[in-house]
């Protein structure tokens, strides 16, 4: 097995004829010129990269699947859905854009509160505002009310301005926050599962002692 970094000078591949390349690059940048020099198969494909991937598209498909499964299983789909709303034409430098986002956050949380009350849930709902096309934990902010957006400091606005690779944040999603019910040694934890295709390959618990549920 010969290992190269996912994106290197195309000259490295002049005499390199692999059956397949396994990529470990999230392709936040398209690398279009580099991709034109590649003739062999690569998995995951570059086209699934964050340069064109959208969180909103993923959760549209996920929530549709939840609705279908819940109807068959006879359960409340709310317990498995992740409520998500897209906010297009986001401009962190525009006070008008931030105000529109704040109003959408308030409306979103109001809907969540109504859903909570119907089910006897006493927790206060919260949301995350996230870059719709980004990874690496960049441009993600927890929000409990619209005023949190209105009162974003310079540091907060700077955090929401740019994504990996220096890309501008042009769309965000407002997404329901799901409290973690899993703990390990007194720390909030989440289950991480690795899959190859549809087959379970392993997993672990990721913990953080300084994070709440």
mmCIF file of C-alpha atoms in Angstrom:
data_model
loop_
_atom_site.group_PDB
_atom_site.id
_atom_site.type_symbol
_atom_site.label_atom_id
_atom_site.label_comp_id
_atom_site.label_asym_id
_atom_site.label_seq_id
_atom_site.Cartn_x
_atom_site.Cartn_y
_atom_site.Cartn_z
ATOM 1 C CA UNK A 1 0.000 0.000 0.000
ATOM 2 C CA UNK A 2 1.360 3.377 -0.997
ATOM 3 C CA UNK A 3 0.076 6.385 0.958
ATOM 4 C CA UNK A 4 0.056 9.956 -0.316
ATOM 5 C CA UNK A 5 -1.688 13.016 1.065
ATOM 6 C CA UNK A 6 -5.103 13.536 -0.540
ATOM 7 C CA UNK A 7 -4.063 16.648 -2.448
ATOM 8 C CA UNK A 8 -0.514 16.834 -3.707
ATOM 9 C CA UNK A 9 1.259 17.932 -6.835
ATOM 10 C CA UNK A 10 -0.089 16.024 -9.825
ATOM 11 C CA UNK A 11 3.530 15.240 -10.796
ATOM 12 C CA UNK A 12 3.565 12.618 -8.035
ATOM 13 C CA UNK A 13 0.986 10.620 -9.954
ATOM 14 C CA UNK A 14 2.706 10.474 -13.342
ATOM 15 C CA UNK A 15 3.923 6.915 -12.729
ATOM 16 C CA UNK A 16 1.438 6.064 -9.989
ATOM 17 C CA UNK A 17 -1.478 3.941 -11.246
ATOM 18 C CA UNK A 18 -3.551 2.864 -8.247
ATOM 19 C CA UNK A 19 -6.727 0.778 -8.373
ATOM 20 C CA UNK A 20 -8.381 3.236 -5.979
ATOM 21 C CA UNK A 21 -7.430 6.179 -3.794
ATOM 22 C CA UNK A 22 -8.993 6.465 -0.339
ATOM 23 C CA UNK A 23 -9.378 10.155 0.404
ATOM 24 C CA UNK A 24 -9.024 11.717 3.834
ATOM 25 C CA UNK A 25 -9.669 15.274 2.644
ATOM 26 C CA UNK A 26 -12.984 17.007 3.367
ATOM 27 C CA UNK A 27 -12.600 19.102 0.199
ATOM 28 C CA UNK A 28 -13.691 22.377 1.703
ATOM 29 C CA UNK A 29 -11.953 23.703 -1.399
ATOM 30 C CA UNK A 30 -12.882 22.263 -4.785
ATOM 31 C CA UNK A 31 -9.320 21.764 -6.121
ATOM 32 C CA UNK A 32 -10.828 21.750 -9.611
ATOM 33 C CA UNK A 33 -7.523 22.017 -11.506
ATOM 34 C CA UNK A 34 -6.062 19.168 -9.458
ATOM 35 C CA UNK A 35 -9.175 17.044 -10.004
ATOM 36 C CA UNK A 36 -8.837 17.364 -13.796
ATOM 37 C CA UNK A 37 -5.529 15.487 -13.631
ATOM 38 C CA UNK A 38 -7.035 12.523 -11.761
ATOM 39 C CA UNK A 39 -8.258 9.596 -13.857
ATOM 40 C CA UNK A 40 -8.409 6.855 -11.231
ATOM 41 C CA UNK A 41 -11.337 6.217 -8.827
ATOM 42 C CA UNK A 42 -11.323 7.936 -5.447
ATOM 43 C CA UNK A 43 -13.521 7.204 -2.437
ATOM 44 C CA UNK A 44 -15.186 9.102 -0.857
ATOM 45 C CA UNK A 45 -15.514 11.012 -4.136
ATOM 46 C CA UNK A 46 -14.368 14.612 -4.268
ATOM 47 C CA UNK A 47 -17.888 15.608 -5.344
ATOM 48 C CA UNK A 48 -19.131 14.862 -1.809
ATOM 49 C CA UNK A 49 -16.802 17.541 -0.440
ATOM 50 C CA UNK A 50 -17.823 20.587 1.544
ATOM 51 C CA UNK A 51 -17.176 22.902 -1.415
ATOM 52 C CA UNK A 52 -20.691 21.966 -2.558
ATOM 53 C CA UNK A 53 -22.116 19.821 0.236
ATOM 54 C CA UNK A 54 -24.962 21.262 2.353
ATOM 55 C CA UNK A 55 -26.057 20.339 5.874
ATOM 56 C CA UNK A 56 -29.628 21.374 5.016
ATOM 57 C CA UNK A 57 -29.775 18.855 2.172
ATOM 58 C CA UNK A 58 -28.570 16.063 4.447
ATOM 59 C CA UNK A 59 -31.165 16.790 7.135
ATOM 60 C CA UNK A 60 -33.949 17.111 4.556
ATOM 61 C CA UNK A 61 -33.230 13.517 3.554
ATOM 62 C CA UNK A 62 -32.721 12.375 7.148
ATOM 63 C CA UNK A 63 -35.992 13.867 8.413
ATOM 64 C CA UNK A 64 -37.900 12.460 5.450
ATOM 65 C CA UNK A 65 -36.527 9.020 6.305
ATOM 66 C CA UNK A 66 -37.524 9.502 9.972
ATOM 67 C CA UNK A 67 -41.074 10.398 8.974
ATOM 68 C CA UNK A 68 -41.380 7.299 6.816
ATOM 69 C CA UNK A 69 -39.869 5.014 9.454
ATOM 70 C CA UNK A 70 -42.007 6.484 12.257
ATOM 71 C CA UNK A 71 -45.202 5.937 10.265
ATOM 72 C CA UNK A 72 -44.307 2.274 9.756
ATOM 73 C CA UNK A 73 -43.173 1.785 13.377
ATOM 74 C CA UNK A 74 -46.084 3.743 14.857
ATOM 75 C CA UNK A 75 -43.930 6.139 16.891
ATOM 76 C CA UNK A 76 -43.771 9.923 17.276
ATOM 77 C CA UNK A 77 -41.318 11.189 14.615
ATOM 78 C CA UNK A 78 -40.398 14.179 16.812
ATOM 79 C CA UNK A 79 -38.219 12.001 19.036
ATOM 80 C CA UNK A 80 -35.955 11.158 16.091
ATOM 81 C CA UNK A 81 -36.165 14.247 13.890
ATOM 82 C CA UNK A 82 -33.618 17.063 14.021
ATOM 83 C CA UNK A 83 -35.612 20.185 13.211
ATOM 84 C CA UNK A 84 -33.618 22.290 10.765
ATOM 85 C CA UNK A 85 -34.335 25.517 8.874
ATOM 86 C CA UNK A 86 -32.171 27.221 6.264
ATOM 87 C CA UNK A 87 -31.430 30.953 6.235
ATOM 88 C CA UNK A 88 -30.115 32.056 2.850
ATOM 89 C CA UNK A 89 -28.257 35.238 1.860
ATOM 90 C CA UNK A 90 -26.619 35.474 5.279
ATOM 91 C CA UNK A 91 -24.320 38.451 5.765
ATOM 92 C CA UNK A 92 -22.719 38.627 9.195
ATOM 93 C CA UNK A 93 -21.654 42.233 8.528
ATOM 94 C CA UNK A 94 -25.211 43.385 7.885
ATOM 95 C CA UNK A 95 -27.316 44.493 10.860
ATOM 96 C CA UNK A 96 -30.455 43.863 8.789
ATOM 97 C CA UNK A 97 -29.358 40.284 8.031
ATOM 98 C CA UNK A 98 -28.610 39.610 11.700
ATOM 99 C CA UNK A 99 -32.018 41.030 12.669
ATOM 100 C CA UNK A 100 -33.771 38.736 10.180
ATOM 101 C CA UNK A 101 -31.834 35.799 11.574
ATOM 102 C CA UNK A 102 -32.757 36.796 15.145
ATOM 103 C CA UNK A 103 -36.453 36.877 14.232
ATOM 104 C CA UNK A 104 -36.210 33.437 12.605
ATOM 105 C CA UNK A 105 -34.482 32.096 15.733
ATOM 106 C CA UNK A 106 -37.307 33.386 17.957
ATOM 107 C CA UNK A 107 -39.970 31.859 15.697
ATOM 108 C CA UNK A 108 -38.067 28.567 15.537
ATOM 109 C CA UNK A 109 -37.707 28.347 19.327
ATOM 110 C CA UNK A 110 -41.394 29.226 19.781
ATOM 111 C CA UNK A 111 -42.324 26.238 17.602
ATOM 112 C CA UNK A 112 -39.996 24.013 19.604
ATOM 113 C CA UNK A 113 -41.559 25.196 22.876
ATOM 114 C CA UNK A 114 -45.006 24.286 21.556
ATOM 115 C CA UNK A 115 -43.741 20.836 20.551
ATOM 116 C CA UNK A 116 -42.135 20.399 23.983
ATOM 117 C CA UNK A 117 -45.358 21.377 25.791
ATOM 118 C CA UNK A 118 -47.421 18.906 23.758
ATOM 119 C CA UNK A 119 -45.130 16.133 24.966
ATOM 120 C CA UNK A 120 -44.779 17.243 28.585
ATOM 121 C CA UNK A 121 -41.141 18.214 28.165
ATOM 122 C CA UNK A 122 -39.981 20.812 30.700
ATOM 123 C CA UNK A 123 -36.557 21.667 29.245
ATOM 124 C CA UNK A 124 -35.941 25.029 27.596
ATOM 125 C CA UNK A 125 -35.254 24.510 23.898
ATOM 126 C CA UNK A 126 -32.137 25.941 22.312
ATOM 127 C CA UNK A 127 -30.697 25.972 18.815
ATOM 128 C CA UNK A 128 -27.409 26.104 16.974
ATOM 129 C CA UNK A 129 -26.708 28.502 14.137
ATOM 130 C CA UNK A 130 -24.310 26.750 11.762
ATOM 131 C CA UNK A 131 -22.618 27.409 8.471
ATOM 132 C CA UNK A 132 -24.604 25.373 5.933
ATOM 133 C CA UNK A 133 -21.468 24.400 4.026
ATOM 134 C CA UNK A 134 -18.711 23.928 6.544
ATOM 135 C CA UNK A 135 -16.873 21.555 8.803
ATOM 136 C CA UNK A 136 -14.108 21.598 11.402
ATOM 137 C CA UNK A 137 -16.383 23.138 14.059
ATOM 138 C CA UNK A 138 -16.108 26.571 12.459
ATOM 139 C CA UNK A 139 -19.015 29.052 12.263
ATOM 140 C CA UNK A 140 -21.165 27.253 14.845
ATOM 141 C CA UNK A 141 -22.880 29.159 17.669
ATOM 142 C CA UNK A 142 -25.313 28.047 20.385
ATOM 143 C CA UNK A 143 -28.336 30.374 20.659
ATOM 144 C CA UNK A 144 -31.179 30.399 23.199
ATOM 145 C CA UNK A 145 -33.105 33.431 21.891
ATOM 146 C CA UNK A 146 -33.045 35.955 19.092
ATOM 147 C CA UNK A 147 -31.418 38.548 21.323
ATOM 148 C CA UNK A 148 -28.336 36.321 21.501
ATOM 149 C CA UNK A 149 -27.875 36.944 17.776
ATOM 150 C CA UNK A 150 -28.546 40.666 18.121
ATOM 151 C CA UNK A 151 -25.912 40.894 20.871
ATOM 152 C CA UNK A 152 -23.162 38.949 19.128
ATOM 153 C CA UNK A 153 -19.840 40.563 20.012
ATOM 154 C CA UNK A 154 -17.119 41.362 17.511
ATOM 155 C CA UNK A 155 -15.460 38.056 18.450
ATOM 156 C CA UNK A 156 -18.704 36.142 17.868
ATOM 157 C CA UNK A 157 -19.302 37.835 14.519
ATOM 158 C CA UNK A 158 -15.738 37.055 13.487
ATOM 159 C CA UNK A 159 -16.326 33.392 14.395
ATOM 160 C CA UNK A 160 -19.419 33.296 12.170
ATOM 161 C CA UNK A 161 -17.753 35.078 9.266
ATOM 162 C CA UNK A 162 -15.415 32.516 7.740
ATOM 163 C CA UNK A 163 -15.195 28.776 7.267
ATOM 164 C CA UNK A 164 -12.323 26.397 6.609
ATOM 165 C CA UNK A 165 -10.126 27.500 3.753
ATOM 166 C CA UNK A 166 -11.154 31.127 4.228
ATOM 167 C CA UNK A 167 -14.509 30.657 2.491
ATOM 168 C CA UNK A 168 -17.243 33.171 3.287
ATOM 169 C CA UNK A 169 -20.322 31.988 5.187
ATOM 170 C CA UNK A 170 -23.222 32.742 2.825
ATOM 171 C CA UNK A 171 -25.916 30.421 4.223
ATOM 172 C CA UNK A 172 -26.614 29.200 7.730
ATOM 173 C CA UNK A 173 -29.009 26.713 9.236
ATOM 174 C CA UNK A 174 -30.952 27.079 12.455
ATOM 175 C CA UNK A 175 -30.955 23.658 14.055
ATOM 176 C CA UNK A 176 -32.619 22.199 17.110
ATOM 177 C CA UNK A 177 -30.197 21.492 19.936
ATOM 178 C CA UNK A 178 -30.484 17.942 21.265
ATOM 179 C CA UNK A 179 -29.421 17.541 24.923
ATOM 180 C CA UNK A 180 -27.026 14.661 25.480
ATOM 181 C CA UNK A 181 -28.458 11.916 27.723
ATOM 182 C CA UNK A 182 -25.254 9.869 27.682
ATOM 183 C CA UNK A 183 -22.579 10.335 30.342
ATOM 184 C CA UNK A 184 -19.243 8.687 31.007
ATOM 185 C CA UNK A 185 -17.401 9.229 34.298
ATOM 186 C CA UNK A 186 -19.583 12.265 34.994
ATOM 187 C CA UNK A 187 -18.848 13.918 31.642
ATOM 188 C CA UNK A 188 -21.295 14.525 28.831
ATOM 189 C CA UNK A 189 -20.682 12.017 26.076
ATOM 190 C CA UNK A 190 -21.810 11.180 22.581
ATOM 191 C CA UNK A 191 -21.616 7.915 20.719
ATOM 192 C CA UNK A 192 -19.429 7.929 17.617
ATOM 193 C CA UNK A 193 -20.043 5.125 15.126
ATOM 194 C CA UNK A 194 -17.782 4.182 12.204
ATOM 195 C CA UNK A 195 -19.387 2.470 9.238
ATOM 196 C CA UNK A 196 -18.037 1.091 5.970
ATOM 197 C CA UNK A 197 -20.951 1.293 3.586
ATOM 198 C CA UNK A 198 -23.866 -0.110 5.570
ATOM 199 C CA UNK A 199 -21.688 -2.232 7.859
ATOM 200 C CA UNK A 200 -20.735 -1.313 11.420
ATOM 201 C CA UNK A 201 -16.961 -1.073 11.712
ATOM 202 C CA UNK A 202 -16.601 0.125 15.306
ATOM 203 C CA UNK A 203 -17.168 3.084 17.570
ATOM 204 C CA UNK A 204 -16.374 4.880 20.808
ATOM 205 C CA UNK A 205 -17.693 7.454 23.280
ATOM 206 C CA UNK A 206 -16.444 11.022 22.856
ATOM 207 C CA UNK A 207 -16.574 12.916 26.162
ATOM 208 C CA UNK A 208 -16.048 16.484 27.331
ATOM 209 C CA UNK A 209 -15.971 17.209 31.063
ATOM 210 C CA UNK A 210 -16.493 20.970 30.594
ATOM 211 C CA UNK A 211 -19.625 20.668 28.419
ATOM 212 C CA UNK A 212 -23.155 20.452 29.794
ATOM 213 C CA UNK A 213 -25.854 18.174 28.389
#
